[in-house]
PDB file of C-alpha atoms in Angstrom:
ATOM      1  CA  UNK A  28       8.227 -20.898 -11.695  1.00 69.00           C
ATOM      2  CA  UNK A  29       4.931 -19.695 -13.223  1.00 76.00           C
ATOM      3  CA  UNK A  30       6.717 -16.825 -14.991  1.00 75.00           C
ATOM      4  CA  UNK A  31       5.843 -15.906 -18.556  1.00 80.00           C
ATOM      5  CA  UNK A  32       9.448 -15.198 -19.564  1.00 86.00           C
ATOM      6  CA  UNK A  33      12.177 -17.656 -20.543  1.00 90.00           C
ATOM      7  CA  UNK A  34      15.586 -17.675 -18.889  1.00 90.00           C
ATOM      8  CA  UNK A  35      17.442 -16.567 -22.071  1.00 94.00           C
ATOM      9  CA  UNK A  36      14.961 -13.702 -22.583  1.00 93.00           C
ATOM     10  CA  UNK A  37      15.277 -12.270 -19.070  1.00 93.00           C
ATOM     11  CA  UNK A  38      19.064 -12.770 -19.204  1.00 94.00           C
ATOM     12  CA  UNK A  39      19.138 -10.756 -22.433  1.00 96.00           C
ATOM     13  CA  UNK A  40      17.050  -7.961 -20.878  1.00 96.00           C
ATOM     14  CA  UNK A  41      19.313  -7.795 -17.810  1.00 95.00           C
ATOM     15  CA  UNK A  42      22.560  -7.858 -19.808  1.00 96.00           C
ATOM     16  CA  UNK A  43      21.193  -5.191 -22.163  1.00 96.00           C
ATOM     17  CA  UNK A  44      20.283  -2.941 -19.231  1.00 94.00           C
ATOM     18  CA  UNK A  45      23.317  -3.356 -16.985  1.00 88.00           C
ATOM     19  CA  UNK A  46      26.183  -4.359 -19.293  1.00 90.00           C
ATOM     20  CA  UNK A  47      25.136  -2.519 -22.456  1.00 94.00           C
ATOM     21  CA  UNK A  48      23.495   0.550 -20.826  1.00 91.00           C
ATOM     22  CA  UNK A  49      20.211   0.028 -22.672  1.00 95.00           C
ATOM     23  CA  UNK A  50      17.415   1.427 -20.460  1.00 94.00           C
ATOM     24  CA  UNK A  51      14.173  -0.530 -20.158  1.00 96.00           C
ATOM     25  CA  UNK A  52      12.147   2.147 -21.968  1.00 96.00           C
ATOM     26  CA  UNK A  53      14.409   1.710 -25.016  1.00 97.00           C
ATOM     27  CA  UNK A  54      14.153  -2.063 -24.797  1.00 97.00           C
ATOM     28  CA  UNK A  55      10.380  -1.623 -24.662  1.00 97.00           C
ATOM     29  CA  UNK A  56      10.602   0.326 -27.959  1.00 97.00           C
ATOM     30  CA  UNK A  57      12.810  -2.351 -29.539  1.00 96.00           C
ATOM     31  CA  UNK A  58      10.346  -5.080 -28.569  1.00 95.00           C
ATOM     32  CA  UNK A  59       7.455  -2.963 -29.923  1.00 96.00           C
ATOM     33  CA  UNK A  60       9.196  -2.688 -33.317  1.00 97.00           C
ATOM     34  CA  UNK A  61       9.309  -6.489 -33.376  1.00 95.00           C
ATOM     35  CA  UNK A  62       5.582  -6.624 -32.588  1.00 96.00           C
ATOM     36  CA  UNK A  63       6.055  -7.686 -28.965  1.00 93.00           C
ATOM     37  CA  UNK A  64       4.107  -5.792 -26.308  1.00 94.00           C
ATOM     38  CA  UNK A  65       6.391  -5.853 -23.282  1.00 93.00           C
ATOM     39  CA  UNK A  66       6.152  -2.922 -20.894  1.00 94.00           C
ATOM     40  CA  UNK A  67       9.079  -1.612 -18.916  1.00 94.00           C
ATOM     41  CA  UNK A  68       7.077  -2.028 -15.675  1.00 94.00           C
ATOM     42  CA  UNK A  69       6.858  -5.772 -16.262  1.00 94.00           C
ATOM     43  CA  UNK A  70      10.579  -6.014 -17.137  1.00 95.00           C
ATOM     44  CA  UNK A  71      11.445  -4.013 -13.990  1.00 94.00           C
ATOM     45  CA  UNK A  72       9.378  -6.400 -11.834  1.00 92.00           C
ATOM     46  CA  UNK A  73      11.172  -9.388 -13.359  1.00 93.00           C
ATOM     47  CA  UNK A  74      14.558  -7.816 -12.628  1.00 94.00           C
ATOM     48  CA  UNK A  75      13.590  -7.021  -9.018  1.00 92.00           C
ATOM     49  CA  UNK A  76      12.295 -10.553  -8.470  1.00 91.00           C
ATOM     50  CA  UNK A  77      15.467 -12.093  -9.859  1.00 91.00           C
ATOM     51  CA  UNK A  78      17.549  -9.737  -7.730  1.00 91.00           C
ATOM     52  CA  UNK A  79      15.742 -10.991  -4.620  1.00 93.00           C
ATOM     53  CA  UNK A  80      16.205 -14.637  -5.667  1.00 91.00           C
ATOM     54  CA  UNK A  81      19.935 -14.073  -6.239  1.00 92.00           C
ATOM     55  CA  UNK A  82      20.595 -12.384  -2.875  1.00 94.00           C
ATOM     56  CA  UNK A  83      21.973 -15.599  -1.245  1.00 97.00           C
ATOM     57  CA  UNK A  84      24.451 -15.933  -4.127  1.00 96.00           C
ATOM     58  CA  UNK A  85      25.470 -12.268  -3.761  1.00 94.00           C
ATOM     59  CA  UNK A  86      26.012 -12.843  -0.015  1.00 95.00           C
ATOM     60  CA  UNK A  87      28.318 -15.808  -0.773  1.00 96.00           C
ATOM     61  CA  UNK A  88      30.254 -13.794  -3.357  1.00 95.00           C
ATOM     62  CA  UNK A  89      30.603 -10.918  -0.879  1.00 96.00           C
ATOM     63  CA  UNK A  90      31.922 -13.281   1.797  1.00 95.00           C
ATOM     64  CA  UNK A  91      34.453 -14.726  -0.687  1.00 94.00           C
ATOM     65  CA  UNK A  92      35.485 -11.240  -1.813  1.00 95.00           C
ATOM     66  CA  UNK A  93      36.088 -10.077   1.780  1.00 95.00           C
ATOM     67  CA  UNK A  94      38.360 -13.089   2.386  1.00 94.00           C
ATOM     68  CA  UNK A  95      40.677 -11.796  -0.386  1.00 93.00           C
ATOM     69  CA  UNK A  96      43.989 -10.091   0.281  1.00 93.00           C
ATOM     70  CA  UNK A  97      43.166  -7.159  -2.015  1.00 94.00           C
ATOM     71  CA  UNK A  98      39.782  -5.522  -2.563  1.00 95.00           C
ATOM     72  CA  UNK A  99      39.183  -2.570  -4.874  1.00 95.00           C
ATOM     73  CA  UNK A 100      36.376  -0.164  -4.089  1.00 95.00           C
ATOM     74  CA  UNK A 101      34.912   2.838  -5.870  1.00 93.00           C
ATOM     75  CA  UNK A 102      31.601   4.593  -6.242  1.00 91.00           C
ATOM     76  CA  UNK A 103      29.664   6.482  -8.842  1.00 90.00           C
ATOM     77  CA  UNK A 104      26.643   8.736  -8.624  1.00 90.00           C
ATOM     78  CA  UNK A 105      23.207   7.559  -9.613  1.00 85.00           C
ATOM     79  CA  UNK A 106      19.913   9.367  -9.988  1.00 82.00           C
ATOM     80  CA  UNK A 107      16.828   7.463  -8.882  1.00 83.00           C
ATOM     81  CA  UNK A 108      13.701   9.089 -10.289  1.00 79.00           C
ATOM     82  CA  UNK A 109      11.026   7.593  -8.023  1.00 80.00           C
ATOM     83  CA  UNK A 110      12.331   6.843  -4.554  1.00 83.00           C
ATOM     84  CA  UNK A 111      10.080   7.127  -1.549  1.00 85.00           C
ATOM     85  CA  UNK A 112      10.723  10.254   0.512  1.00 87.00           C
ATOM     86  CA  UNK A 113      13.388  11.673  -1.846  1.00 88.00           C
ATOM     87  CA  UNK A 114      13.341  14.227  -4.627  1.00 88.00           C
ATOM     88  CA  UNK A 115      14.123  12.951  -8.134  1.00 84.00           C
ATOM     89  CA  UNK A 116      17.127  15.295  -8.189  1.00 86.00           C
ATOM     90  CA  UNK A 117      18.701  13.604  -5.119  1.00 87.00           C
ATOM     91  CA  UNK A 118      22.090  11.972  -5.588  1.00 89.00           C
ATOM     92  CA  UNK A 119      22.468   8.318  -4.744  1.00 90.00           C
ATOM     93  CA  UNK A 120      25.439   6.010  -5.203  1.00 92.00           C
ATOM     94  CA  UNK A 121      26.436   2.687  -6.639  1.00 92.00           C
ATOM     95  CA  UNK A 122      29.402   1.373  -4.679  1.00 93.00           C
ATOM     96  CA  UNK A 123      31.535  -1.132  -6.547  1.00 94.00           C
ATOM     97  CA  UNK A 124      33.691  -3.780  -4.885  1.00 94.00           C
ATOM     98  CA  UNK A 125      36.026  -5.946  -6.945  1.00 93.00           C
ATOM     99  CA  UNK A 126      38.517  -8.737  -6.552  1.00 90.00           C
ATOM    100  CA  UNK A 127      40.781  -9.801  -9.395  1.00 81.00           C
ATOM    101  CA  UNK A 128      41.824 -13.387 -10.008  1.00 72.00           C
ATOM    102  CA  UNK A 129      42.624 -16.123  -9.933  1.00 72.00           C
ATOM    103  CA  UNK A 130      41.728 -16.113 -13.673  1.00 73.00           C
ATOM    104  CA  UNK A 131      38.052 -16.788 -14.165  1.00 78.00           C
ATOM    105  CA  UNK A 132      37.322 -16.123 -10.488  1.00 85.00           C
ATOM    106  CA  UNK A 133      36.979 -12.343 -10.497  1.00 90.00           C
ATOM    107  CA  UNK A 134      34.203 -10.900  -8.353  1.00 94.00           C
ATOM    108  CA  UNK A 135      32.536  -7.555  -9.000  1.00 94.00           C
ATOM    109  CA  UNK A 136      29.672  -6.517  -6.724  1.00 94.00           C
ATOM    110  CA  UNK A 137      27.467  -3.442  -7.014  1.00 92.00           C
ATOM    111  CA  UNK A 138      25.765  -2.004  -3.911  1.00 92.00           C
ATOM    112  CA  UNK A 139      23.128   0.709  -4.038  1.00 90.00           C
ATOM    113  CA  UNK A 140      23.026   3.288  -1.269  1.00 91.00           C
ATOM    114  CA  UNK A 141      21.695   6.801  -0.763  1.00 90.00           C
ATOM    115  CA  UNK A 142      25.043   7.797   0.745  1.00 89.00           C
ATOM    116  CA  UNK A 143      28.752   7.040   0.620  1.00 88.00           C
ATOM    117  CA  UNK A 144      29.341   8.008   4.252  1.00 89.00           C
ATOM    118  CA  UNK A 145      31.855   6.216   6.467  1.00 89.00           C
ATOM    119  CA  UNK A 146      29.313   3.882   8.062  1.00 92.00           C
ATOM    120  CA  UNK A 147      28.114   2.850   4.578  1.00 93.00           C
ATOM    121  CA  UNK A 148      31.664   2.011   3.465  1.00 93.00           C
ATOM    122  CA  UNK A 149      32.235   0.087   6.714  1.00 94.00           C
ATOM    123  CA  UNK A 150      28.985  -1.870   6.254  1.00 94.00           C
ATOM    124  CA  UNK A 151      30.313  -3.295   2.972  1.00 94.00           C
ATOM    125  CA  UNK A 152      33.692  -4.193   4.519  1.00 95.00           C
ATOM    126  CA  UNK A 153      32.817  -6.078   7.727  1.00 92.00           C
ATOM    127  CA  UNK A 154      35.850  -7.816   9.258  1.00 91.00           C
ATOM    128  CA  UNK A 155      37.981  -7.096   6.190  1.00 95.00           C
ATOM    129  CA  UNK A 156      41.724  -7.592   6.634  1.00 96.00           C
ATOM    130  CA  UNK A 157      43.994  -6.776   3.742  1.00 96.00           C
ATOM    131  CA  UNK A 158      44.709  -4.106   1.154  1.00 96.00           C
ATOM    132  CA  UNK A 159      41.905  -1.734   0.192  1.00 96.00           C
ATOM    133  CA  UNK A 160      42.589  -0.161  -3.203  1.00 95.00           C
ATOM    134  CA  UNK A 161      40.654   3.082  -3.798  1.00 94.00           C
ATOM    135  CA  UNK A 162      40.863   6.571  -5.221  1.00 90.00           C
ATOM    136  CA  UNK A 163      41.776   9.471  -2.946  1.00 86.00           C
ATOM    137  CA  UNK A 164      38.294  10.038  -1.500  1.00 89.00           C
ATOM    138  CA  UNK A 165      38.638  10.988   2.172  1.00 91.00           C
ATOM    139  CA  UNK A 166      35.945   8.553   3.344  1.00 93.00           C
ATOM    140  CA  UNK A 167      38.190   5.585   2.412  1.00 93.00           C
ATOM    141  CA  UNK A 168      41.158   7.092   4.248  1.00 93.00           C
ATOM    142  CA  UNK A 169      38.925   7.665   7.293  1.00 93.00           C
ATOM    143  CA  UNK A 170      37.771   4.045   7.160  1.00 94.00           C
ATOM    144  CA  UNK A 171      41.354   2.735   7.086  1.00 94.00           C
ATOM    145  CA  UNK A 172      42.960   5.014   9.726  1.00 94.00           C
ATOM    146  CA  UNK A 173      41.594   3.289  12.867  1.00 95.00           C
ATOM    147  CA  UNK A 174      42.002  -0.201  11.348  1.00 95.00           C
ATOM    148  CA  UNK A 175      45.642  -1.372  11.361  1.00 96.00           C
ATOM    149  CA  UNK A 176      44.515  -4.638   9.736  1.00 97.00           C
ATOM    150  CA  UNK A 177      43.544  -2.680   6.589  1.00 96.00           C
ATOM    151  CA  UNK A 178      46.234  -1.130   4.391  1.00 96.00           C
ATOM    152  CA  UNK A 179      45.000   1.699   2.189  1.00 95.00           C
ATOM    153  CA  UNK A 180      46.490   1.664  -1.314  1.00 95.00           C
ATOM    154  CA  UNK A 181      45.922   4.379  -3.882  1.00 91.00           C
ATOM    155  CA  UNK A 182      44.833   3.926  -7.475  1.00 88.00           C
ATOM    156  CA  UNK A 183      47.542   4.576 -10.089  1.00 89.00           C
ATOM    157  CA  UNK A 184      44.989   5.806 -12.646  1.00 90.00           C
ATOM    158  CA  UNK A 185      43.859   8.550 -10.288  1.00 88.00           C
ATOM    159  CA  UNK A 186      47.470   9.360  -9.398  1.00 89.00           C
ATOM    160  CA  UNK A 187      48.397   9.528 -13.094  1.00 93.00           C
ATOM    161  CA  UNK A 188      45.713  12.162 -13.725  1.00 92.00           C
ATOM    162  CA  UNK A 189      47.443  14.576 -11.351  1.00 90.00           C
ATOM    163  CA  UNK A 190      50.748  14.260 -13.231  1.00 91.00           C
ATOM    164  CA  UNK A 191      48.921  14.655 -16.572  1.00 91.00           C
ATOM    165  CA  UNK A 192      47.306  17.859 -15.240  1.00 91.00           C
ATOM    166  CA  UNK A 193      50.709  19.112 -14.042  1.00 89.00           C
ATOM    167  CA  UNK A 194      52.252  18.383 -17.440  1.00 88.00           C
ATOM    168  CA  UNK A 195      49.577  20.444 -19.201  1.00 86.00           C
ATOM    169  CA  UNK A 196      50.699  23.446 -17.141  1.00 80.00           C
ATOM    170  CA  UNK A 197      54.300  23.159 -18.388  1.00 82.00           C
ATOM    171  CA  UNK A 198      55.390  24.754 -21.663  1.00 78.00           C
ATOM    172  CA  UNK A 199      55.534  22.191 -24.466  1.00 74.00           C
ATOM    173  CA  UNK A 200      59.290  22.759 -24.978  1.00 72.00           C
ATOM    174  CA  UNK A 201      60.069  21.889 -21.332  1.00 75.00           C
ATOM    175  CA  UNK A 202      57.704  18.935 -20.844  1.00 76.00           C
ATOM    176  CA  UNK A 203      60.027  16.071 -21.839  1.00 78.00           C
ATOM    177  CA  UNK A 204      62.492  16.670 -18.975  1.00 78.00           C
ATOM    178  CA  UNK A 205      59.926  17.519 -16.311  1.00 86.00           C
ATOM    179  CA  UNK A 206      59.232  15.504 -13.166  1.00 89.00           C
ATOM    180  CA  UNK A 207      55.614  15.120 -14.382  1.00 89.00           C
ATOM    181  CA  UNK A 208      56.876  13.614 -17.674  1.00 89.00           C
ATOM    182  CA  UNK A 209      59.118  11.161 -15.798  1.00 92.00           C
ATOM    183  CA  UNK A 210      56.294  10.166 -13.440  1.00 93.00           C
ATOM    184  CA  UNK A 211      53.937   9.567 -16.373  1.00 93.00           C
ATOM    185  CA  UNK A 212      56.551   7.414 -18.106  1.00 93.00           C
ATOM    186  CA  UNK A 213      57.055   5.303 -14.954  1.00 95.00           C
ATOM    187  CA  UNK A 214      53.320   4.861 -14.416  1.00 95.00           C
ATOM    188  CA  UNK A 215      52.837   3.935 -18.084  1.00 95.00           C
ATOM    189  CA  UNK A 216      55.590   1.318 -17.682  1.00 95.00           C
ATOM    190  CA  UNK A 217      53.736  -0.101 -14.681  1.00 94.00           C
ATOM    191  CA  UNK A 218      50.515  -0.250 -16.725  1.00 93.00           C
ATOM    192  CA  UNK A 219      52.354  -2.064 -19.541  1.00 94.00           C
ATOM    193  CA  UNK A 220      53.753  -4.666 -17.103  1.00 93.00           C
ATOM    194  CA  UNK A 221      50.312  -5.069 -15.562  1.00 88.00           C
ATOM    195  CA  UNK A 222      48.806  -5.593 -19.029  1.00 89.00           C
ATOM    196  CA  UNK A 223      51.382  -8.244 -19.911  1.00 89.00           C
ATOM    197  CA  UNK A 224      50.713 -10.108 -16.664  1.00 83.00           C
ATOM    198  CA  UNK A 225      46.916  -9.823 -16.821  1.00 75.00           C
ATOM    199  CA  UNK A 226      46.307 -13.479 -17.712  1.00 70.00           C
ATOM    200  CA  UNK A 227      49.164 -15.078 -15.746  1.00 71.00           C
TER     201      UNK A 227
END
């Protein structure tokens, strides 16, 4: 209410920023070329306001995700340029939680945090019971160890990288019969089966 932007316009700005990796300063330049004066500060305020308005929906999605049998979790670094009390060079994190299926009912949630410490991971998994699928980061193993209701499962993509690295260290003439070659073939077969079953 009382906002000077239309729903399709703000949706386009948000999708461009988060799905298409188009920063607000570049969107500002694109709008300027079209003769539209729209500052990145204003767009940022709109995004923050919408984020606040959507927080009840995010809470419901998070609750639904945590009721799933399998939850995937990962994190990536993020640099925040102007954050109170922190240098611009400080590392922050976006933690990603995902649940696949049933078809059309996937959930992917992004959580910002200054840390990926154990208590942070635990705060995004309250009362979770099921399989937690992650990479080999120790913090996930530490989270799962004292919780028998949570089974820690490793990511095949991360596992595959280790065999690919091992294969690089083997002479080209001896690669085809190596254990690394066999492991890669088995993992690739799993990926093929997974791809075929994606929409079932």
